Coordinates of N, CA and C in Angstrom, one line a residue:
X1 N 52.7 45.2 86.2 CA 51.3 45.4 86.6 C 50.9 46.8 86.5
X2 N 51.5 47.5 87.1 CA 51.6 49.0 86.7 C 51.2 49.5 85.6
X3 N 52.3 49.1 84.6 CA 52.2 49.1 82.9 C 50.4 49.3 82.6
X4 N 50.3 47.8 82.8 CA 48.9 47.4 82.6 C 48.1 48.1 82.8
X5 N 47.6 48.8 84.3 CA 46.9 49.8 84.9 C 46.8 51.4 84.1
X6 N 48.0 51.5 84.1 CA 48.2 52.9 83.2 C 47.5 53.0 81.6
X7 N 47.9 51.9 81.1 CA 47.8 51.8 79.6 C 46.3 51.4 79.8
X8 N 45.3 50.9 80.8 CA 43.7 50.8 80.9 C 43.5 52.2 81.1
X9 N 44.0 52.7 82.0 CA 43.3 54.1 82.4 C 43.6 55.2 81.2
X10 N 44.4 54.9 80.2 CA 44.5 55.6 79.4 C 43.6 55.3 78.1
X11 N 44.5 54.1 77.7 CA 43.4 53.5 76.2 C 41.9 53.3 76.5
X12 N 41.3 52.7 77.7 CA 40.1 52.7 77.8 C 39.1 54.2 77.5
X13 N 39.5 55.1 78.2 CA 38.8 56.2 77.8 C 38.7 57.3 76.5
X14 N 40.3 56.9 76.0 CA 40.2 56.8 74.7 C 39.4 56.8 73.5
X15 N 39.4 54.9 73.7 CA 38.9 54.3 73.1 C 37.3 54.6 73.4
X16 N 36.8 55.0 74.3 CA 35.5 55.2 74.5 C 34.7 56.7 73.6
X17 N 35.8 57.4 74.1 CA 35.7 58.8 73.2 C 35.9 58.2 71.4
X18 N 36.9 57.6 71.2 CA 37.5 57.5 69.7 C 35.7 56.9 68.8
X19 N 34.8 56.1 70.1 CA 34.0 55.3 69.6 C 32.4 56.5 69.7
X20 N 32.7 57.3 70.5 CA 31.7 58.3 70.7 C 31.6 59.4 69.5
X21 N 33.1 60.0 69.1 CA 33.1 60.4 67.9 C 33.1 59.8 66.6
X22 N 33.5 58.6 66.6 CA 32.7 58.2 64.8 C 31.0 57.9 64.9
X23 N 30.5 57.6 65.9 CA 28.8 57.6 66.2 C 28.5 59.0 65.6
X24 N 28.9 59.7 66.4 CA 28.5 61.1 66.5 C 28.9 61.7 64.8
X25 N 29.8 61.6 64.2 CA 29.8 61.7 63.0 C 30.0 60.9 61.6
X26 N 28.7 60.1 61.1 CA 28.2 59.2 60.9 C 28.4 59.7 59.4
X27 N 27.5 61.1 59.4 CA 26.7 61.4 58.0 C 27.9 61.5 57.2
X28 N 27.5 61.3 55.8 CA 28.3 61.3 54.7 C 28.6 62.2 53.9
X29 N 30.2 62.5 53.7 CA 30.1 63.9 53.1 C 30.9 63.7 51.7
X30 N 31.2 64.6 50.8 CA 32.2 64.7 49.8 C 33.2 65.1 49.7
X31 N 34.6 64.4 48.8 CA 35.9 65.4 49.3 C 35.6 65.7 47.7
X32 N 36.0 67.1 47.7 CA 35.9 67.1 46.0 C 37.5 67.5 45.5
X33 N 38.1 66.8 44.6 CA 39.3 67.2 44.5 C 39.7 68.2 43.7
X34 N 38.9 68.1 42.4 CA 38.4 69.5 41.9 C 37.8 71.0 41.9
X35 N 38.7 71.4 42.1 CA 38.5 73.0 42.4 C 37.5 74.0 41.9
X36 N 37.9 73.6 40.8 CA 36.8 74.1 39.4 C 35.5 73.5 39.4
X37 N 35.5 72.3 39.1 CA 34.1 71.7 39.1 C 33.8 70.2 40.3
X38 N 33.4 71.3 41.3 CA 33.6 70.7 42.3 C 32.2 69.1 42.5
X39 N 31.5 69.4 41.6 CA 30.3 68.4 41.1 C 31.0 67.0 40.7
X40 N 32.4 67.6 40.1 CA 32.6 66.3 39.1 C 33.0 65.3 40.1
X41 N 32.4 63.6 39.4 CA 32.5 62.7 40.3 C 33.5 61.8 40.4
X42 N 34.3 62.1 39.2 CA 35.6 61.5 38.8 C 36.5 61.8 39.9
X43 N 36.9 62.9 40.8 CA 37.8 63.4 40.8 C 37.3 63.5 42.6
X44 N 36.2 62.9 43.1 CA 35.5 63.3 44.4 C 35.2 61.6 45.0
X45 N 35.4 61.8 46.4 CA 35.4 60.3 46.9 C 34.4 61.1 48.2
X46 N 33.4 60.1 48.5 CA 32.0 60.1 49.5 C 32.3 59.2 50.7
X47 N 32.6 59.6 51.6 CA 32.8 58.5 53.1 C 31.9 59.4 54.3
X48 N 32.0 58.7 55.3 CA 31.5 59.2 56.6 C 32.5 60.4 57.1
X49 N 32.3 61.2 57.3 CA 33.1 62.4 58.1 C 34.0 62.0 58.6
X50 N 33.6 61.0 59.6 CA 35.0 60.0 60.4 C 36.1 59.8 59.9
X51 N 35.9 59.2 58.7 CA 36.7 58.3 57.8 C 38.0 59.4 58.0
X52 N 37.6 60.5 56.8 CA 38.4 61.8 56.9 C 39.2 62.0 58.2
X53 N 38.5 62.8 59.0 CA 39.4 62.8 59.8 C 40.2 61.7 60.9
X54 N 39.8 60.5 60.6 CA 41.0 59.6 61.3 C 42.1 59.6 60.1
X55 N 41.9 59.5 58.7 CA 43.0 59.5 57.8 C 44.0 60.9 57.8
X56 N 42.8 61.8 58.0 CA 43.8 63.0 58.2 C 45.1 62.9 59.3
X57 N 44.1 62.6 60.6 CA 45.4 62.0 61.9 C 46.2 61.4 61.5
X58 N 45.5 60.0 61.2 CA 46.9 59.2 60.8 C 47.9 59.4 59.5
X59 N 47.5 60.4 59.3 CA 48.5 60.8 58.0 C 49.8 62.0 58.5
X60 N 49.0 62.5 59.5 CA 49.6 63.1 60.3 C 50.7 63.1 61.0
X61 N 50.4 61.8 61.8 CA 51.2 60.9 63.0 C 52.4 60.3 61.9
X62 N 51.9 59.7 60.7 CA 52.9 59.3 60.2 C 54.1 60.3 59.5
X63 N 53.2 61.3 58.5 CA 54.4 62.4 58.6 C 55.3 63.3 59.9
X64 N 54.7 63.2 60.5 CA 55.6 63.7 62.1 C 56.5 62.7 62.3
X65 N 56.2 61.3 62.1 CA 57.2 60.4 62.6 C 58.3 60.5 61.5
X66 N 58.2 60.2 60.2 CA 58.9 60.4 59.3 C 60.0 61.7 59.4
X67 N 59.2 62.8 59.8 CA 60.2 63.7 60.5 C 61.1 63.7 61.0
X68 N 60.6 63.2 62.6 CA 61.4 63.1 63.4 C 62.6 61.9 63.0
X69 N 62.3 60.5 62.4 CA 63.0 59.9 62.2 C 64.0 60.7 61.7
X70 N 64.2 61.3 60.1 CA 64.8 61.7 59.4 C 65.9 63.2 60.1
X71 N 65.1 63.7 61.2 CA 65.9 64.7 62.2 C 66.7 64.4 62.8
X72 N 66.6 62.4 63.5 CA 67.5 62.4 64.5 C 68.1 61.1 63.4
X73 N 68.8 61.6 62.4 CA 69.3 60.4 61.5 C 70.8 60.7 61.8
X74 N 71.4 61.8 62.3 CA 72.8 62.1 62.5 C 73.2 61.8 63.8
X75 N 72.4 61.6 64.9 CA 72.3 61.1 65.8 C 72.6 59.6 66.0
X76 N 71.9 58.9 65.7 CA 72.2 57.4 64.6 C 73.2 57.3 64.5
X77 N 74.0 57.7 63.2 CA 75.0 57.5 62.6 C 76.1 57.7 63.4
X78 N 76.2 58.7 64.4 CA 77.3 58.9 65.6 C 76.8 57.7 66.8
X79 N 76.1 57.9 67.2 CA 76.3 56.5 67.9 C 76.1 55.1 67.5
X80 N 75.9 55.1 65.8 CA 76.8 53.7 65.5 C 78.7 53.7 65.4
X81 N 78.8 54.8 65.2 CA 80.4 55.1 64.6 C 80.9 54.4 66.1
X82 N 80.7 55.4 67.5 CA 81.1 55.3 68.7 C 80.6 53.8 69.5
X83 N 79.8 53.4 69.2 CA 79.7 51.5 68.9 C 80.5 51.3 68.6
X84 N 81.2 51.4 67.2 CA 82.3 50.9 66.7 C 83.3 50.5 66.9
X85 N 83.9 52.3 67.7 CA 85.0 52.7 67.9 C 85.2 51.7 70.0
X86 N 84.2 51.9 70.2 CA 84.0 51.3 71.9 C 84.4 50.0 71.6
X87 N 83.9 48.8 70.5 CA 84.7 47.8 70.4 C 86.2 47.7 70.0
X88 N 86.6 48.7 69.0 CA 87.6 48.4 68.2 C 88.5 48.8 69.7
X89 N 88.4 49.8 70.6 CA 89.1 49.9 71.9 C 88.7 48.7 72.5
X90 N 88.3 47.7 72.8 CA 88.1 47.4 73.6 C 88.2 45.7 73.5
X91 N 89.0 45.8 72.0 CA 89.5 44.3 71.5 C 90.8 44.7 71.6
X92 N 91.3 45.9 71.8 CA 92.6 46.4 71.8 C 93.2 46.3 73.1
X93 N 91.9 46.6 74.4 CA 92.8 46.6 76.0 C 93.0 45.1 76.0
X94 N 91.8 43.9 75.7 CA 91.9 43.0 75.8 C 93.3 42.1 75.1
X95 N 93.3 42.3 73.9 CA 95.1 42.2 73.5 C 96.0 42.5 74.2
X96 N 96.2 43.9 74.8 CA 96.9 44.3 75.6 C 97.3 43.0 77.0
X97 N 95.9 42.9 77.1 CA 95.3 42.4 78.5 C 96.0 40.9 78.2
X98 N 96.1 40.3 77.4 CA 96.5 39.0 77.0 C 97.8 39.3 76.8
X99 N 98.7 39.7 76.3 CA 99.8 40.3 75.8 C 100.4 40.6 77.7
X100 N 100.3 40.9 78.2 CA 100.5 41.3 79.6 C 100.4 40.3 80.5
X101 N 99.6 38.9 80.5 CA 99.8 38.0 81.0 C 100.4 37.3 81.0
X102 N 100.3 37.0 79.4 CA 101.9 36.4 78.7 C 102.6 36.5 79.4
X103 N 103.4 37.6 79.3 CA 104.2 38.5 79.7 C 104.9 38.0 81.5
X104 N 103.5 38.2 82.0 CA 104.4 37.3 83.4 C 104.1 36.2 83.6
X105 N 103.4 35.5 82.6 CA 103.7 34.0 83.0 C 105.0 33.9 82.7
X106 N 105.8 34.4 81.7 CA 107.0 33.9 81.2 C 107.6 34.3 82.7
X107 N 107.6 35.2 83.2 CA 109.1 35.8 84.3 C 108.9 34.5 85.6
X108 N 110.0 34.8 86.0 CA 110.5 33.7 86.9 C 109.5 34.0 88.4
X109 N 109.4 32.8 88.8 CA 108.6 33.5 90.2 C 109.7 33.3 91.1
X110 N 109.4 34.4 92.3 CA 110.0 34.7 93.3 C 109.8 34.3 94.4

């Protein structure tokens, strides 16, 4: 319930702003890709301001993430190794553990 409360009090205002700025920048501009002849239309794409900079963000957010993924990739790889190694110990006490009961079931009781 908490969750819920937090994630309104957050996304709602948000979202109120996220909807106040694309209103607010409506008008339509040009990206020109060419440097040289920045007229030419081949090479130039026309959207609302908004457009841009939400793509910009989310191009953003996604290269950061890509980042960070690829930063904490050794990180990963050692705590799958030590996964590994935690079972392969731990099929071993159990052997042991079986191997040990054996063990005094066989001996005589007292």
């Amino acid at each position: 319930m908490a969750k819920k409360i937090v994630n309104l009090l957050i996304l709602l205002p948000l979202g109120v702003i996220l909807i106040v700025f694309c209103v607010a920048n409506r008008q339509s501009v040009t990206l020109a890709f060419n440097p040289f002849r920045p007229e030419d239309q081949v090479l130039a794409v026309s959207a609302p301001f908004f457009v841009f900079l939400v793509v910009a963000l989310i191009t953003g957010m996604l290269i950061g993430a890509a980042a960070t993924w690829f930063s904490q990739g050794k990180h990963r790889k050692r705590a799958r190794t030590e996964a590994k190694e935690a079972i392969r110990w731990q099929s071993e006490a159990d052997r042991h553990k079986n191997r040990a009961e054996e063990i005094a079931g066989q001996l005589p009781a007292r």
